[in-house]
PDB file of C-alpha atoms in Angstrom:
ATOM      1  CA  MET A 759     -45.707  72.200  13.860  1.00 41.00           C
ATOM      2  CA  VAL A 760     -42.023  72.326  12.966  1.00 42.00           C
ATOM      3  CA  ARG A 761     -40.987  71.681  16.525  1.00 44.00           C
ATOM      4  CA  ARG A 762     -43.237  68.201  16.723  1.00 45.00           C
ATOM      5  CA  LYS A 763     -41.694  67.458  13.886  1.00 46.00           C
ATOM      6  CA  ARG A 764     -38.056  67.780  14.560  1.00 46.00           C
ATOM      7  CA  GLU A 765     -38.576  66.053  17.867  1.00 49.00           C
ATOM      8  CA  ALA A 766     -40.086  63.282  15.992  1.00 54.00           C
ATOM      9  CA  SER A 767     -36.351  62.489  15.276  1.00 68.00           C
ATOM     10  CA  GLY A 768     -34.766  64.221  18.275  1.00 83.00           C
ATOM     11  CA  PRO A 769     -34.048  66.949  20.103  1.00 89.00           C
ATOM     12  CA  ARG A 770     -32.674  70.085  18.944  1.00 89.00           C
ATOM     13  CA  MET A 771     -28.890  69.651  19.006  1.00 92.00           C
ATOM     14  CA  THR A 772     -27.790  72.623  21.050  1.00 92.00           C
ATOM     15  CA  LEU A 773     -24.162  73.045  22.664  1.00 93.00           C
ATOM     16  CA  PRO A 774     -25.799  72.349  25.865  1.00 95.00           C
ATOM     17  CA  THR A 775     -27.890  68.881  24.819  1.00 95.00           C
ATOM     18  CA  GLN A 776     -24.602  67.729  23.266  1.00 95.00           C
ATOM     19  CA  LEU A 777     -23.001  68.494  26.347  1.00 96.00           C
ATOM     20  CA  VAL A 778     -25.505  66.807  28.759  1.00 97.00           C
ATOM     21  CA  LEU A 779     -25.722  63.684  26.014  1.00 97.00           C
ATOM     22  CA  ARG A 780     -21.303  63.619  25.590  1.00 96.00           C
ATOM     23  CA  ALA A 781     -21.615  63.088  29.597  1.00 96.00           C
ATOM     24  CA  LEU A 782     -24.683  60.564  29.755  1.00 97.00           C
ATOM     25  CA  LEU A 783     -22.118  58.721  26.701  1.00 97.00           C
ATOM     26  CA  ALA A 784     -18.957  58.215  28.865  1.00 95.00           C
ATOM     27  CA  GLU A 785     -20.722  55.674  30.922  1.00 95.00           C
ATOM     28  CA  PRO A 786     -23.559  54.778  28.309  1.00 93.00           C
ATOM     29  CA  THR A 787     -24.613  51.442  31.147  1.00 93.00           C
ATOM     30  CA  HIS A 788     -24.486  53.928  34.080  1.00 96.00           C
ATOM     31  CA  GLU A 789     -27.050  55.680  36.163  1.00 97.00           C
ATOM     32  CA  PHE A 790     -26.248  59.633  37.063  1.00 97.00           C
ATOM     33  CA  TYR A 791     -28.426  61.874  38.754  1.00 96.00           C
ATOM     34  CA  GLY A 792     -28.786  65.159  37.706  1.00 95.00           C
ATOM     35  CA  LEU A 793     -25.885  66.918  39.336  1.00 95.00           C
ATOM     36  CA  GLN A 794     -23.458  64.548  38.227  1.00 96.00           C
ATOM     37  CA  ILE A 795     -24.705  65.339  34.935  1.00 97.00           C
ATOM     38  CA  GLY A 796     -24.231  68.684  35.224  1.00 96.00           C
ATOM     39  CA  GLN A 797     -21.063  68.379  36.400  1.00 96.00           C
ATOM     40  CA  GLN A 798     -19.785  66.480  33.833  1.00 95.00           C
ATOM     41  CA  ALA A 799     -21.407  68.336  31.318  1.00 95.00           C
ATOM     42  CA  GLY A 800     -19.871  71.564  33.421  1.00 95.00           C
ATOM     43  CA  LEU A 801     -23.897  73.122  32.879  1.00 95.00           C
ATOM     44  CA  PRO A 802     -26.466  74.456  35.909  1.00 94.00           C
ATOM     45  CA  SER A 803     -28.720  72.340  37.041  1.00 88.00           C
ATOM     46  CA  GLY A 804     -31.021  74.599  35.881  1.00 93.00           C
ATOM     47  CA  THR A 805     -30.012  74.040  32.380  1.00 96.00           C
ATOM     48  CA  VAL A 806     -29.514  70.404  32.519  1.00 97.00           C
ATOM     49  CA  HIS A 807     -33.070  69.116  34.186  1.00 96.00           C
ATOM     50  CA  PRO A 808     -34.756  70.613  31.071  1.00 97.00           C
ATOM     51  CA  ILE A 809     -32.496  68.584  28.432  1.00 97.00           C
ATOM     52  CA  LEU A 810     -33.297  65.558  30.655  1.00 98.00           C
ATOM     53  CA  ALA A 811     -36.966  66.030  30.768  1.00 97.00           C
ATOM     54  CA  ARG A 812     -36.628  66.317  26.833  1.00 97.00           C
ATOM     55  CA  LEU A 813     -34.896  63.466  26.547  1.00 97.00           C
ATOM     56  CA  GLU A 814     -36.685  60.925  28.845  1.00 97.00           C
ATOM     57  CA  GLY A 815     -40.157  62.373  26.841  1.00 96.00           C
ATOM     58  CA  LEU A 816     -38.300  60.679  23.380  1.00 96.00           C
ATOM     59  CA  GLY A 817     -37.332  57.738  24.843  1.00 96.00           C
ATOM     60  CA  TRP A 818     -33.651  58.046  25.085  1.00 97.00           C
ATOM     61  CA  LEU A 819     -33.619  58.091  28.858  1.00 97.00           C
ATOM     62  CA  GLU A 820     -35.028  56.253  31.399  1.00 98.00           C
ATOM     63  CA  SER A 821     -35.320  57.607  35.199  1.00 98.00           C
ATOM     64  CA  ARG A 822     -36.350  56.163  38.792  1.00 97.00           C
ATOM     65  CA  TRP A 823     -36.118  57.798  41.939  1.00 97.00           C
ATOM     66  CA  GLU A 824     -34.375  56.354  44.452  1.00 95.00           C
ATOM     67  CA  GLU A 825     -36.137  54.468  47.830  1.00 94.00           C
ATOM     68  CA  VAL A 826     -34.351  56.081  50.670  1.00 92.00           C
ATOM     69  CA  ASP A 827     -35.592  57.966  52.996  1.00 92.00           C
ATOM     70  CA  PRO A 828     -34.738  62.092  53.099  1.00 92.00           C
ATOM     71  CA  ALA A 829     -34.607  62.320  56.640  1.00 94.00           C
ATOM     72  CA  GLN A 830     -32.071  59.550  57.347  1.00 93.00           C
ATOM     73  CA  GLN A 831     -29.878  60.606  54.837  1.00 93.00           C
ATOM     74  CA  GLY A 832     -29.873  64.550  54.975  1.00 95.00           C
ATOM     75  CA  ARG A 833     -30.714  65.358  51.543  1.00 93.00           C
ATOM     76  CA  PRO A 834     -33.791  64.955  48.695  1.00 93.00           C
ATOM     77  CA  ARG A 835     -33.863  61.842  47.470  1.00 94.00           C
ATOM     78  CA  ARG A 836     -32.085  61.751  44.229  1.00 96.00           C
ATOM     79  CA  ARG A 837     -33.879  61.034  40.625  1.00 97.00           C
ATOM     80  CA  TYR A 838     -31.265  58.538  38.320  1.00 98.00           C
ATOM     81  CA  TYR A 839     -31.114  58.849  35.100  1.00 98.00           C
ATOM     82  CA  HIS A 840     -29.906  56.286  31.982  1.00 97.00           C
ATOM     83  CA  LEU A 841     -29.631  56.178  28.540  1.00 97.00           C
ATOM     84  CA  THR A 842     -32.181  53.304  27.044  1.00 97.00           C
ATOM     85  CA  ASN A 843     -30.480  50.941  23.947  1.00 96.00           C
ATOM     86  CA  ASP A 844     -31.722  53.185  21.363  1.00 96.00           C
ATOM     87  CA  GLY A 845     -31.300  56.326  23.496  1.00 97.00           C
ATOM     88  CA  ALA A 846     -27.573  55.580  22.852  1.00 97.00           C
ATOM     89  CA  GLU A 847     -27.391  54.778  19.707  1.00 97.00           C
ATOM     90  CA  ARG A 848     -29.616  57.501  18.816  1.00 96.00           C
ATOM     91  CA  ALA A 849     -27.152  60.124  20.582  1.00 96.00           C
ATOM     92  CA  ARG A 850     -24.276  58.891  18.347  1.00 95.00           C
ATOM     93  CA  ILE A 851     -25.741  59.585  15.465  1.00 94.00           C
ATOM     94  CA  ALA A 852     -27.247  62.864  16.557  1.00 94.00           C
ATOM     95  CA  LEU A 853     -23.794  63.751  17.666  1.00 93.00           C
ATOM     96  CA  ALA A 854     -22.089  62.710  14.956  1.00 92.00           C
ATOM     97  CA  GLN A 855     -24.596  64.693  13.082  1.00 90.00           C
ATOM     98  CA  ALA A 856     -24.396  68.222  14.885  1.00 87.00           C
ATOM     99  CA  ARG A 857     -23.839  70.989  12.713  1.00 78.00           C
ATOM    100  CA  THR A 858     -21.838  72.855  15.563  1.00 69.00           C
ATOM    101  CA  GLN A 859     -20.342  70.504  17.777  1.00 62.00           C
ATOM    102  CA  VAL A 860     -18.624  71.034  20.969  1.00 61.00           C
ATOM    103  CA  THR A 861     -14.944  69.925  19.747  1.00 61.00           C
ATOM    104  CA  ASP A 862     -15.577  73.052  17.248  1.00 58.00           C
ATOM    105  CA  LEU A 863     -15.859  75.802  19.770  1.00 56.00           C
ATOM    106  CA  PRO A 864     -11.768  77.173  20.953  1.00 54.00           C
ATOM    107  CA  VAL A 865     -11.133  76.194  24.522  1.00 52.00           C
ATOM    108  CA  LEU A 866     -11.869  79.377  26.834  1.00 48.00           C
ATOM    109  CA  ARG A 867      -9.293  80.274  28.573  1.00 45.00           C
ATOM    110  CA  PRO A 868      -9.455  82.786  31.666  1.00 48.00           C
ATOM    111  CA  ARG A 869      -8.310  86.106  31.182  1.00 49.00           C
ATOM    112  CA  PRO A 870      -5.079  87.190  33.221  1.00 55.00           C
ATOM    113  CA  ALA A 871      -5.315  89.179  35.881  1.00 54.00           C
ATOM    114  CA  GLY A 872      -5.324  92.898  34.519  1.00 53.00           C
ATOM    115  CA  GLY A 873      -7.951  92.656  32.132  1.00 50.00           C
ATOM    116  CA  THR A 874      -6.221  92.027  28.898  1.00 52.00           C
ATOM    117  CA  ALA A 875      -5.851  89.449  26.976  1.00 46.00           C
TER     118      ALA A 875
END
């Protein structure tokens, strides 16, 4: 019951969800396919696609399959996503209200060779 109530107002604002929304809001009227969103968000496909499905289920996103022949293109068809007008507004509000924000996290730096920081 709690889950439905939360999703009625929006998705849980996990850090991956915030990263996906930030990637989409970078160009809110543009269509992106899943791999592009994942690359911009710095997340793997297995993390991005469930988030995209949830956002689409909430009406924040719309999607469409491209109309190409996979054999001619030499790759599978892509599914393109874009924010709805309402979704873009809700995403901005949700990001502003998120308790833990991506911008609050320390920058992660690779460790120098030898394993010492």
